[in-house]
């Protein structure tokens, strides 16, 4: 648990958002970019959601696709940002 949120709760919130965003149910390790489910507008919506929901700032140097390509990777990114 970091910053009061357990990893499972963060993962659940992200999975729910991604599912609604892409209108599909990708697994937590499925690359929704590689599957063609996310376009540039959806990617921006994902970044905005993460910033607002978890109170973090996604900086230019954070915009590495590897941070965002799966729910599990995004969970790790959010937990890392909220830990600092």
Coordinates of N, CA and C in Angstrom, one line a residue:
X1 N 0.8 -1.2 0.0 CA 0.0 0.0 0.0 C 0.9 1.2 0.0
X2 N 0.6 2.2 -0.9 CA 1.3 3.4 -0.9 C 0.3 4.6 -0.9
X3 N 0.6 5.6 -0.2 CA -0.3 6.8 -0.2 C -1.7 6.5 0.1
X4 N -1.9 5.5 1.0 CA -3.2 5.1 1.4 C -4.0 4.2 0.5
X5 N -3.5 4.0 -0.7 CA -4.3 3.1 -1.7 C -3.5 1.8 -1.9
X6 N -4.2 0.7 -1.7 CA -3.6 -0.6 -2.0 C -3.5 -0.8 -3.5
X7 N -2.5 -1.5 -4.0 CA -2.2 -1.7 -5.4 C -3.5 -2.3 -6.1
X8 N -4.2 -3.2 -5.4 CA -5.4 -3.8 -6.0 C -6.5 -2.8 -6.3
X9 N -6.6 -1.8 -5.4 CA -7.6 -0.8 -5.6 C -7.2 0.1 -6.8
X10 N -6.0 0.5 -6.9 CA -5.5 1.3 -8.0 C -5.7 0.5 -9.3
X11 N -5.3 -0.7 -9.3 CA -5.4 -1.6 -10.5 C -6.9 -1.7 -10.9
X12 N -7.8 -1.9 -9.9 CA -9.2 -2.0 -10.2 C -9.8 -0.7 -10.8
X13 N -9.4 0.4 -10.3 CA -9.9 1.7 -10.8 C -9.3 1.9 -12.3
X14 N -8.1 1.6 -12.5 CA -7.5 1.7 -13.8 C -8.1 0.8 -14.8
X15 N -8.3 -0.5 -14.4 CA -9.0 -1.4 -15.3 C -10.4 -1.0 -15.7
X16 N -11.1 -0.5 -14.7 CA -12.5 0.0 -15.0 C -12.4 1.1 -16.0
X17 N -11.5 2.1 -15.8 CA -11.4 3.2 -16.7 C -11.0 2.8 -18.1
X18 N -10.0 1.9 -18.2 CA -9.5 1.5 -19.5 C -10.6 0.7 -20.2
X19 N -11.3 -0.1 -19.5 CA -12.4 -0.9 -20.1 C -13.5 0.0 -20.7
X20 N -13.8 1.1 -20.0 CA -14.8 2.0 -20.5 C -14.2 2.8 -21.6
X21 N -12.9 3.1 -21.6 CA -12.3 3.9 -22.6 C -12.2 3.2 -23.9
X22 N -11.8 1.9 -23.9 CA -11.6 1.2 -25.1 C -12.8 0.3 -25.5
X23 N -13.9 0.3 -24.7 CA -15.1 -0.5 -25.0 C -14.7 -1.9 -25.2
X24 N -13.8 -2.4 -24.4 CA -13.4 -3.8 -24.4 C -12.9 -4.2 -23.0
X25 N -12.6 -5.4 -22.7 CA -12.1 -5.8 -21.4 C -10.7 -6.4 -21.5
X26 N -9.7 -5.6 -21.7 CA -8.3 -6.1 -21.7 C -7.9 -6.6 -20.4
X27 N -7.2 -7.7 -20.4 CA -6.6 -8.2 -19.1 C -5.6 -7.2 -18.6
X28 N -5.2 -7.4 -17.3 CA -4.2 -6.4 -16.7 C -2.8 -6.4 -17.4
X29 N -2.5 -7.5 -18.1 CA -1.2 -7.5 -18.8 C -1.3 -7.4 -20.3
X30 N -2.5 -7.2 -20.8 CA -2.7 -7.1 -22.3 C -2.3 -5.6 -22.7
X31 N -1.6 -5.6 -23.8 CA -1.1 -4.3 -24.3 C -2.2 -3.7 -25.2
X32 N -3.0 -2.8 -24.7 CA -4.1 -2.2 -25.4 C -3.7 -1.3 -26.5
X33 N -2.4 -0.8 -26.5 CA -1.9 -0.1 -27.6 C -1.6 -1.0 -28.8
X34 N -0.9 -2.1 -28.5 CA -0.5 -3.1 -29.5 C -1.8 -3.7 -30.1
X35 N -2.8 -3.9 -29.3 CA -4.1 -4.4 -29.8 C -4.9 -3.5 -30.7
X36 N -4.4 -2.2 -30.7 CA -5.1 -1.2 -31.6 C -6.3 -0.6 -30.9
X37 N -6.4 -0.8 -29.6 CA -7.6 -0.3 -28.9 C -7.5 1.2 -28.5
X38 N -6.3 1.7 -28.4 CA -6.0 3.1 -28.0 C -5.4 3.9 -29.1
X39 N -6.1 5.0 -29.4 CA -5.5 6.0 -30.3 C -4.9 7.2 -29.5
X40 N -4.4 8.2 -30.2 CA -3.8 9.3 -29.5 C -4.7 10.0 -28.6
X41 N -6.0 10.2 -29.0 CA -7.0 10.9 -28.1 C -7.2 10.1 -26.9
X42 N -7.4 8.8 -27.0 CA -7.6 7.9 -25.9 C -6.4 7.9 -24.9
X43 N -5.2 8.0 -25.5 CA -4.0 8.0 -24.7 C -4.0 9.3 -23.8
X44 N -4.4 10.4 -24.4 CA -4.5 11.7 -23.7 C -5.5 11.6 -22.6
X45 N -6.7 11.0 -22.9 CA -7.7 10.8 -21.9 C -7.2 9.9 -20.7
X46 N -6.4 8.9 -21.0 CA -5.8 8.0 -20.0 C -4.9 8.8 -19.1
X47 N -4.0 9.6 -19.7 CA -3.1 10.5 -18.9 C -3.9 11.4 -18.0
X48 N -4.9 12.1 -18.6 CA -5.7 13.0 -17.8 C -6.4 12.4 -16.7
X49 N -6.9 11.2 -16.9 CA -7.6 10.4 -15.8 C -6.6 10.1 -14.7
X50 N -5.5 9.6 -15.0 CA -4.5 9.3 -14.0 C -4.1 10.5 -13.2
X51 N -3.9 11.6 -13.9 CA -3.5 12.8 -13.1 C -4.6 13.3 -12.2
X52 N -5.8 13.3 -12.7 CA -6.9 13.8 -11.8 C -7.3 12.8 -10.7
X53 N -7.4 11.6 -11.1 CA -7.9 10.6 -10.1 C -6.9 10.3 -9.0
X54 N -5.6 10.3 -9.3 CA -4.6 10.0 -8.3 C -3.8 11.2 -7.8
X55 N -4.1 12.4 -8.3 CA -3.5 13.6 -7.9 C -2.0 13.6 -8.2
X56 N -1.6 13.2 -9.4 CA -0.2 13.2 -9.7 C 0.0 14.0 -11.0
X57 N 1.2 14.4 -11.3 CA 1.5 15.1 -12.5 C 2.3 14.2 -13.4
X58 N 1.9 14.0 -14.6 CA 2.6 13.2 -15.5 C 3.5 14.2 -16.3
X59 N 4.8 14.1 -16.1 CA 5.7 15.0 -16.8 C 6.1 14.4 -18.2
X60 N 6.7 15.3 -19.0 CA 7.1 14.9 -20.3 C 8.0 13.6 -20.2
X61 N 8.9 13.6 -19.3 CA 9.8 12.5 -19.2 C 9.1 11.2 -18.7
X62 N 7.8 11.3 -18.2 CA 7.0 10.1 -17.8 C 6.3 9.5 -19.0
X63 N 6.2 10.2 -20.1 CA 5.4 9.8 -21.2 C 6.1 8.7 -22.1
X64 N 6.6 7.8 -21.4 CA 7.2 6.6 -22.0 C 6.1 5.6 -22.2
X65 N 5.8 5.1 -23.4 CA 4.7 4.2 -23.7 C 4.8 3.0 -22.7
X66 N 5.9 2.6 -22.3 CA 6.0 1.4 -21.4 C 5.3 1.7 -20.1
X67 N 5.2 2.9 -19.6 CA 4.5 3.2 -18.4 C 3.0 3.1 -18.6
X68 N 2.4 3.1 -19.8 CA 1.0 3.2 -20.0 C 0.4 2.0 -20.8
X69 N 1.2 1.1 -21.3 CA 0.7 0.1 -22.3 C -0.2 -1.0 -21.7
X70 N -0.1 -1.3 -20.4 CA -1.0 -2.3 -19.8 C -1.4 -1.7 -18.4
X71 N -2.5 -2.3 -17.9 CA -3.0 -1.8 -16.6 C -2.0 -2.1 -15.5
X72 N -1.3 -3.2 -15.6 CA -0.3 -3.5 -14.5 C 0.8 -2.6 -14.6
X73 N 1.3 -2.2 -15.8 CA 2.4 -1.3 -15.9 C 2.0 0.1 -15.4
X74 N 0.7 0.5 -15.7 CA 0.2 1.8 -15.3 C 0.0 1.8 -13.8
X75 N -0.4 0.7 -13.2 CA -0.5 0.6 -11.8 C 0.8 0.9 -11.1
X76 N 1.8 0.2 -11.6 CA 3.2 0.4 -11.1 C 3.6 1.9 -11.2
X77 N 3.3 2.5 -12.3 CA 3.7 3.9 -12.5 C 3.0 4.8 -11.5
X78 N 1.7 4.6 -11.3 CA 0.9 5.4 -10.4 C 1.4 5.2 -9.0
X79 N 1.6 4.0 -8.6 CA 2.2 3.7 -7.2 C 3.5 4.3 -7.0
X80 N 4.4 4.3 -8.1 CA 5.7 4.9 -8.0 C 5.6 6.4 -7.8
X81 N 4.7 7.1 -8.6 CA 4.5 8.5 -8.5 C 3.9 8.9 -7.2
X82 N 3.0 8.2 -6.6 CA 2.4 8.6 -5.4 C 3.2 8.2 -4.2
X83 N 4.2 7.4 -4.3 CA 5.1 7.1 -3.2 C 6.1 8.2 -2.9
X84 N 6.4 9.0 -3.9 CA 7.4 10.0 -3.8 C 6.9 11.3 -3.1

